[in-house]
mmCIF file of N, CA and C in Angstrom:
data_model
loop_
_atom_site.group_PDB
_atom_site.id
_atom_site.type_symbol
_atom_site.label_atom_id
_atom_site.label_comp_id
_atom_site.label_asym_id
_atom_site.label_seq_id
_atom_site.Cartn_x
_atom_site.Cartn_y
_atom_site.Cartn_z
ATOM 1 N N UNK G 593 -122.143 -57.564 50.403
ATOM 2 C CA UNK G 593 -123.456 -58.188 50.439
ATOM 3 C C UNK G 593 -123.339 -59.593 49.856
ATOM 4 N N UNK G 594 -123.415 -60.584 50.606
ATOM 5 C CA UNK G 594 -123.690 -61.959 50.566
ATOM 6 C C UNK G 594 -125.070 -62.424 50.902
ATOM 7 N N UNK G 595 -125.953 -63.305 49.362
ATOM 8 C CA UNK G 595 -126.932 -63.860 50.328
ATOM 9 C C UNK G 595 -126.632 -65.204 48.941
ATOM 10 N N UNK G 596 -126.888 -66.648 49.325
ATOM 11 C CA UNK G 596 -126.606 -67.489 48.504
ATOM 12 C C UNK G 596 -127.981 -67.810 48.211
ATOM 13 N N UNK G 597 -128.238 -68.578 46.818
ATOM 14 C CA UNK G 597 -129.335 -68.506 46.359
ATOM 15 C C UNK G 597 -129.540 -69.917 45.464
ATOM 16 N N UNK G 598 -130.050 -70.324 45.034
ATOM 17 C CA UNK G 598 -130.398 -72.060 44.583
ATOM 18 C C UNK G 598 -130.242 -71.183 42.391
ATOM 19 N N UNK G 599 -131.398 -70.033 42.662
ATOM 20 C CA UNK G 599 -131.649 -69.145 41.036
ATOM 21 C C UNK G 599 -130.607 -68.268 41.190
ATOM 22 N N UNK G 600 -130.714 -67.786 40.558
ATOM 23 C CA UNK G 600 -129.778 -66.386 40.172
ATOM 24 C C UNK G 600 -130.948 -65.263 39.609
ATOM 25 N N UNK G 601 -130.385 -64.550 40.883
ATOM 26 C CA UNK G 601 -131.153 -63.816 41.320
ATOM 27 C C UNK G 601 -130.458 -62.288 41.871
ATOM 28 N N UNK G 602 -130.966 -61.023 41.354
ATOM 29 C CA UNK G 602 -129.901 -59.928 41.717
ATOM 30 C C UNK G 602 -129.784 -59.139 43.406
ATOM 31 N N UNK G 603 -129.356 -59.040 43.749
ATOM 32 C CA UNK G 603 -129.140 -58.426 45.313
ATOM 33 C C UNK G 603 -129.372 -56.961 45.413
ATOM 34 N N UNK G 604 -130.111 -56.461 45.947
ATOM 35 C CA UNK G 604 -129.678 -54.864 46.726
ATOM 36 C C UNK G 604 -129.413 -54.698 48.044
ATOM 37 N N UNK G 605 -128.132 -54.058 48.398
ATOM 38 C CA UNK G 605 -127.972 -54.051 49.683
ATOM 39 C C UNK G 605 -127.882 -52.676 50.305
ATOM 40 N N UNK G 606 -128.877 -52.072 50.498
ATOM 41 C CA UNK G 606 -128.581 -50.775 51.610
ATOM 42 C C UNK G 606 -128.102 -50.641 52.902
ATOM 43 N N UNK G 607 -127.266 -50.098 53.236
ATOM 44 C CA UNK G 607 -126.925 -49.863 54.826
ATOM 45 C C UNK G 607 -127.072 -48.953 55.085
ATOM 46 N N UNK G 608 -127.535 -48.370 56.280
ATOM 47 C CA UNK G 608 -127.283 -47.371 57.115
ATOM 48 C C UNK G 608 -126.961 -47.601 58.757
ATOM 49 N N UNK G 609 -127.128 -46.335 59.764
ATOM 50 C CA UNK G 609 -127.000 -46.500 60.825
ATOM 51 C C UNK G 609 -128.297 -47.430 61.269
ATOM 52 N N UNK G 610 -129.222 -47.142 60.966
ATOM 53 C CA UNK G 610 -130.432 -48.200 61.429
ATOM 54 C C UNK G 610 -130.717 -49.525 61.553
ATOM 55 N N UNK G 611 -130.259 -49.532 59.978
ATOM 56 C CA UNK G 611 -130.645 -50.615 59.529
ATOM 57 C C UNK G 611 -129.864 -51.746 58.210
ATOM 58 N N UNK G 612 -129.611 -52.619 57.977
ATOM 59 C CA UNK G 612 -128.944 -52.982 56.996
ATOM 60 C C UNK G 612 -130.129 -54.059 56.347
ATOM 61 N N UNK G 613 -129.957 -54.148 54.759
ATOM 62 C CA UNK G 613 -131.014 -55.445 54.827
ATOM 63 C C UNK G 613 -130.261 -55.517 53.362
ATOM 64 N N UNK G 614 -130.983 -56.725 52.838
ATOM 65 C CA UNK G 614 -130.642 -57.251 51.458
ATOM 66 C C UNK G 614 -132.263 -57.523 50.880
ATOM 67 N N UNK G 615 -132.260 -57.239 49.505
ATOM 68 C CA UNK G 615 -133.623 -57.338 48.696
ATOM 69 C C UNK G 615 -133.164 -58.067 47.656
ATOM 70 N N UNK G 616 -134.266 -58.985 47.499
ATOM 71 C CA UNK G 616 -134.131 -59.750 46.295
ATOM 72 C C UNK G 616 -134.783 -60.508 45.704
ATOM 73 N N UNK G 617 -135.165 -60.133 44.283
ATOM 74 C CA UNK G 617 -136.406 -60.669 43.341
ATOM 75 C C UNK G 617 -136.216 -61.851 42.355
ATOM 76 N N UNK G 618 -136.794 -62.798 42.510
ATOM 77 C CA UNK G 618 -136.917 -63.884 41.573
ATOM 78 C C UNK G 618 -138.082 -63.774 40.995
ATOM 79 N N UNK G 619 -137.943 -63.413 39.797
ATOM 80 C CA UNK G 619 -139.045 -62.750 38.521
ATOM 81 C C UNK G 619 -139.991 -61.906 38.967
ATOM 82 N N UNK G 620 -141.528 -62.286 39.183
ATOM 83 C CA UNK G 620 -142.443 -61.455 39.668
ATOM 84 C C UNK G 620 -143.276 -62.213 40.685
ATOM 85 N N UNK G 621 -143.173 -63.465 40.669
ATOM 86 C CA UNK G 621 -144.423 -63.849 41.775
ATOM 87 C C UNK G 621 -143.372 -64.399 43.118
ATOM 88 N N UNK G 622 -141.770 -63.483 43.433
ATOM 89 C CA UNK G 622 -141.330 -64.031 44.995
ATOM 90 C C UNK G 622 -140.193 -62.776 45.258
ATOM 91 N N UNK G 623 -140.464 -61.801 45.952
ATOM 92 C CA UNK G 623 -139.666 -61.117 46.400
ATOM 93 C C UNK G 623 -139.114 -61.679 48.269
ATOM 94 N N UNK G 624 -137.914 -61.441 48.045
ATOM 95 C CA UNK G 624 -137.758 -61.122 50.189
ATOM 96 C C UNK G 624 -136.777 -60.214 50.348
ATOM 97 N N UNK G 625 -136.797 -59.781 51.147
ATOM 98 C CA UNK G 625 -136.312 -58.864 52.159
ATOM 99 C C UNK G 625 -135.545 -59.195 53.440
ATOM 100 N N UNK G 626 -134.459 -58.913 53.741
ATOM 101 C CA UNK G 626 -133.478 -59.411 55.056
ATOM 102 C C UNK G 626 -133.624 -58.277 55.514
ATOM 103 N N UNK G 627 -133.870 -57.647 56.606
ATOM 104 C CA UNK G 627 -133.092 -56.795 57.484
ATOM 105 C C UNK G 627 -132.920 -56.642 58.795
ATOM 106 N N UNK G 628 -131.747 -56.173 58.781
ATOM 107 C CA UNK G 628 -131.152 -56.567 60.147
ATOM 108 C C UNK G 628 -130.886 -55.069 61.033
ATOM 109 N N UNK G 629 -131.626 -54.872 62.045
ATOM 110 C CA UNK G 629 -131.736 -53.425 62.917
ATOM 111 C C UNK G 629 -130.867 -53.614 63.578
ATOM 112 N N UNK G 630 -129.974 -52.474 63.532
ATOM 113 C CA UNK G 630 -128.698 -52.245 64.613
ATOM 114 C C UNK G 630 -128.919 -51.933 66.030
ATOM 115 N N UNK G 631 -129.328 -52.537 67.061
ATOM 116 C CA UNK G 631 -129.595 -51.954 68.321
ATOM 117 C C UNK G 631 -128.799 -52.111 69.296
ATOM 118 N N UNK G 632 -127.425 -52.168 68.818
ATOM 119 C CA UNK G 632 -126.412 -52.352 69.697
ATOM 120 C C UNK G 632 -126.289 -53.656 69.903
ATOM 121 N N UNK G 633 -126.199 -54.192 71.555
ATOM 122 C CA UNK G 633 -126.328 -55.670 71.545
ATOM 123 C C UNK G 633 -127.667 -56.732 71.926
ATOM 124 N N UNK G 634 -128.903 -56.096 71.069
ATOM 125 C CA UNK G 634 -129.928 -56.251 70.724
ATOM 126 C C UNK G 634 -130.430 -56.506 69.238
ATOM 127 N N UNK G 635 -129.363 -56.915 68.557
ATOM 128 C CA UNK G 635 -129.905 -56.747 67.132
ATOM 129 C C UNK G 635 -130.494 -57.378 66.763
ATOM 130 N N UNK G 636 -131.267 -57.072 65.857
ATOM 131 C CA UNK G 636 -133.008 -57.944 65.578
ATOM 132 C C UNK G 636 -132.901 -57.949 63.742
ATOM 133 N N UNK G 637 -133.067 -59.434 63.690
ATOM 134 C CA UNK G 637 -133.177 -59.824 61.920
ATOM 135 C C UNK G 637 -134.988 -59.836 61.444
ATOM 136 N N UNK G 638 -135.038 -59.350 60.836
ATOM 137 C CA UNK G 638 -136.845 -58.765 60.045
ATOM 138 C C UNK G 638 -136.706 -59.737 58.596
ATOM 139 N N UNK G 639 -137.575 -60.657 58.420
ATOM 140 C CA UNK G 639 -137.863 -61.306 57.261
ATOM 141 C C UNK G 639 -138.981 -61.405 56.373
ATOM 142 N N UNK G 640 -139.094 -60.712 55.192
ATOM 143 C CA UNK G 640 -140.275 -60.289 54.475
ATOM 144 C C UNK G 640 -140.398 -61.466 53.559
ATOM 145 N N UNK G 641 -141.389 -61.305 53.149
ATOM 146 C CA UNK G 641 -141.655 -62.579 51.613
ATOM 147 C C UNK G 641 -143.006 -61.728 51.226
ATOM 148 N N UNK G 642 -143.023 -61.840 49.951
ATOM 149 C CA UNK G 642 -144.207 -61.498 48.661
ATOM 150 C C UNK G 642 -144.594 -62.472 48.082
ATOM 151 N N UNK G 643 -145.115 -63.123 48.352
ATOM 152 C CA UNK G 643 -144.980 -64.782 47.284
ATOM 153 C C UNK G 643 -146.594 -64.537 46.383
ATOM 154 N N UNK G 644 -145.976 -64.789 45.276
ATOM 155 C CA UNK G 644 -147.741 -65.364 44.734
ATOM 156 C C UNK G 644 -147.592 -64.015 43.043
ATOM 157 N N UNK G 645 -148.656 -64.630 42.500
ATOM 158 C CA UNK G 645 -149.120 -66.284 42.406
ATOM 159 C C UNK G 645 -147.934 -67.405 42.146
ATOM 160 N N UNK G 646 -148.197 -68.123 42.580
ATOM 161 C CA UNK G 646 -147.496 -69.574 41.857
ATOM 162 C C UNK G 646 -148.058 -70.304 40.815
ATOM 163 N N UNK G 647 -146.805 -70.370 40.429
ATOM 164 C CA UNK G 647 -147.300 -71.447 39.149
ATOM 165 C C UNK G 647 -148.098 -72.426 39.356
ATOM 166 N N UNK G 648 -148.711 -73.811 38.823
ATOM 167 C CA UNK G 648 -149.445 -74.603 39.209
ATOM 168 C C UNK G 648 -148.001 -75.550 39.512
ATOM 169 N N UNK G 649 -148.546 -76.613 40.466
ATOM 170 C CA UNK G 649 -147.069 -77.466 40.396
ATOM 171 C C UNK G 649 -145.944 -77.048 40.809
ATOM 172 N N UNK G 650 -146.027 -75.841 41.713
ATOM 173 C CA UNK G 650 -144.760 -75.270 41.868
ATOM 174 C C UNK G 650 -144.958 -75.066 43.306
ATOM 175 N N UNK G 651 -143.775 -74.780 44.148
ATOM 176 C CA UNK G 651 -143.522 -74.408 45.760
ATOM 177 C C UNK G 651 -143.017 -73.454 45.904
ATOM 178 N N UNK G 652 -142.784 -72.839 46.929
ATOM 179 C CA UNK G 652 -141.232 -71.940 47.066
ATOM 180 C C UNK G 652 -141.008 -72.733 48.527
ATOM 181 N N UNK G 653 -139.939 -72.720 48.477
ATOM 182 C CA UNK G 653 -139.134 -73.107 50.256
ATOM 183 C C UNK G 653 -138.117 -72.289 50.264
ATOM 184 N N UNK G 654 -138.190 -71.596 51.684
ATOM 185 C CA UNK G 654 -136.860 -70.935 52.430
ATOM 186 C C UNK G 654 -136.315 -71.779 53.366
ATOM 187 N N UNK G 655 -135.136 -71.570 53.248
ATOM 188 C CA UNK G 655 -134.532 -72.371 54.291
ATOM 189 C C UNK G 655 -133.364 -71.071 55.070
ATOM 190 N N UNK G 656 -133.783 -71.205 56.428
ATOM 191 C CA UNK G 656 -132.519 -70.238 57.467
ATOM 192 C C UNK G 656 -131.548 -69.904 58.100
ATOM 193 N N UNK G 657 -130.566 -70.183 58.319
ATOM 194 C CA UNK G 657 -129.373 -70.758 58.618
ATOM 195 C C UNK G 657 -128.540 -69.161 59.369
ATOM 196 N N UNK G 658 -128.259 -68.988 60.666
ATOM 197 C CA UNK G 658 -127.859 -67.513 61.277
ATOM 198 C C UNK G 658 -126.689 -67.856 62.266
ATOM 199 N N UNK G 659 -125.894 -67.029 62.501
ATOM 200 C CA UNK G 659 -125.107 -67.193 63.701
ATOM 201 C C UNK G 659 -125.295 -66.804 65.016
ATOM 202 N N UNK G 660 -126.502 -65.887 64.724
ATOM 203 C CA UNK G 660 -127.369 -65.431 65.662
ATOM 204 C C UNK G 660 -127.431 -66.025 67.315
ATOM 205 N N UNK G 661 -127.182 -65.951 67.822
ATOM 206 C CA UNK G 661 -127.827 -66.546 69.333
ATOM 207 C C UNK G 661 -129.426 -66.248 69.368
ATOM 208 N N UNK G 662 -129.731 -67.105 69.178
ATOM 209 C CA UNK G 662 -131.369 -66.382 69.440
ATOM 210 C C UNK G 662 -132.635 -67.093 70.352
ATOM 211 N N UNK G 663 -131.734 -68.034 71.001
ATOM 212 C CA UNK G 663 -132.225 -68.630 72.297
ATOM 213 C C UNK G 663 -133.655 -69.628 71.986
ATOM 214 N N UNK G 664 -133.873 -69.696 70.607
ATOM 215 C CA UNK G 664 -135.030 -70.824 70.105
ATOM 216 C C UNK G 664 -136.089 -69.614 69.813
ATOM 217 N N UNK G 665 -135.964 -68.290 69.819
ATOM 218 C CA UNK G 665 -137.234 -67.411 69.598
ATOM 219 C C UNK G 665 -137.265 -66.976 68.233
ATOM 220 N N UNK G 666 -138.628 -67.054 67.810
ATOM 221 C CA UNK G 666 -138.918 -67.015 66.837
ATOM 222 C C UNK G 666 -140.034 -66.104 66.610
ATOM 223 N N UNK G 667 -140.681 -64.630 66.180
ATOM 224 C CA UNK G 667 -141.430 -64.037 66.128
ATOM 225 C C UNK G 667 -142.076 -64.477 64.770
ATOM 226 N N UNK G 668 -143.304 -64.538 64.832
ATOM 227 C CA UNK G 668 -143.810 -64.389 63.639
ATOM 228 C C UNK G 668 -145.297 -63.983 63.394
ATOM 229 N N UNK G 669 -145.892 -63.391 61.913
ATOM 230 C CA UNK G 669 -146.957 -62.874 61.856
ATOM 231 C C UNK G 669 -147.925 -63.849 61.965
ATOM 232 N N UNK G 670 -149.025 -63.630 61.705
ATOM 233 C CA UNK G 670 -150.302 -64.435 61.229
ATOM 234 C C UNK G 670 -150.290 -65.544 60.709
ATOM 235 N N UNK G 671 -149.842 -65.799 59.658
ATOM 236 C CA UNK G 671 -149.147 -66.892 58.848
ATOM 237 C C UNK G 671 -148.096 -67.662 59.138
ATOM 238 N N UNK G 672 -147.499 -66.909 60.233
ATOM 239 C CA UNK G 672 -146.556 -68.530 61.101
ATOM 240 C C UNK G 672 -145.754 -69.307 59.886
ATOM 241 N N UNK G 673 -145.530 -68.749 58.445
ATOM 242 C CA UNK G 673 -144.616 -69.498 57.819
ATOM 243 C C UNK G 673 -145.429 -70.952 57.790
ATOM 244 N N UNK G 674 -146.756 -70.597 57.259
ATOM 245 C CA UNK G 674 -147.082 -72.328 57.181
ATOM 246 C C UNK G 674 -146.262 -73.120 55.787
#
């Protein structure tokens, strides 16, 4: 389990046949979640975030970086990652 990080910050990595993902908490107001569904040669990456509250004066930014082929598609919820 590799995920690089700006904080230091602890990793959990579960695998199974389903599914593989990585979890990981920076204190209490920013959790995320990686996971990646095994569907053969369909595999699909799932990206969670918990954010909040924030401090005053403060941001969070993700930044994404995959080897993925993923042809410019981008799914996303409600919030579109504003």
């Amino acid at each position: 389990c590799h995920l690089f990080s700006a904080l230091p910050a602890p990793a959990w990595c579960p695998k199974g046949p389903l599914f593989s993902e990585v979890r990981q908490s920076f204190g209490s107001s920013y959790h995320q979640v990686f996971r990646l569904h095994h569907r053969g040669r369909r595999d699909a990456v799932e990206i969670l975030n918990t954010v909040g509250p924030i401090p005053e004066n403060k941001e969070v930014v993700s930044r994404f970086s995959t080897p993925l082929r993923t042809e410019g598609l981008l799914w996303t919820d409600s919030q579109g990652y504003q």
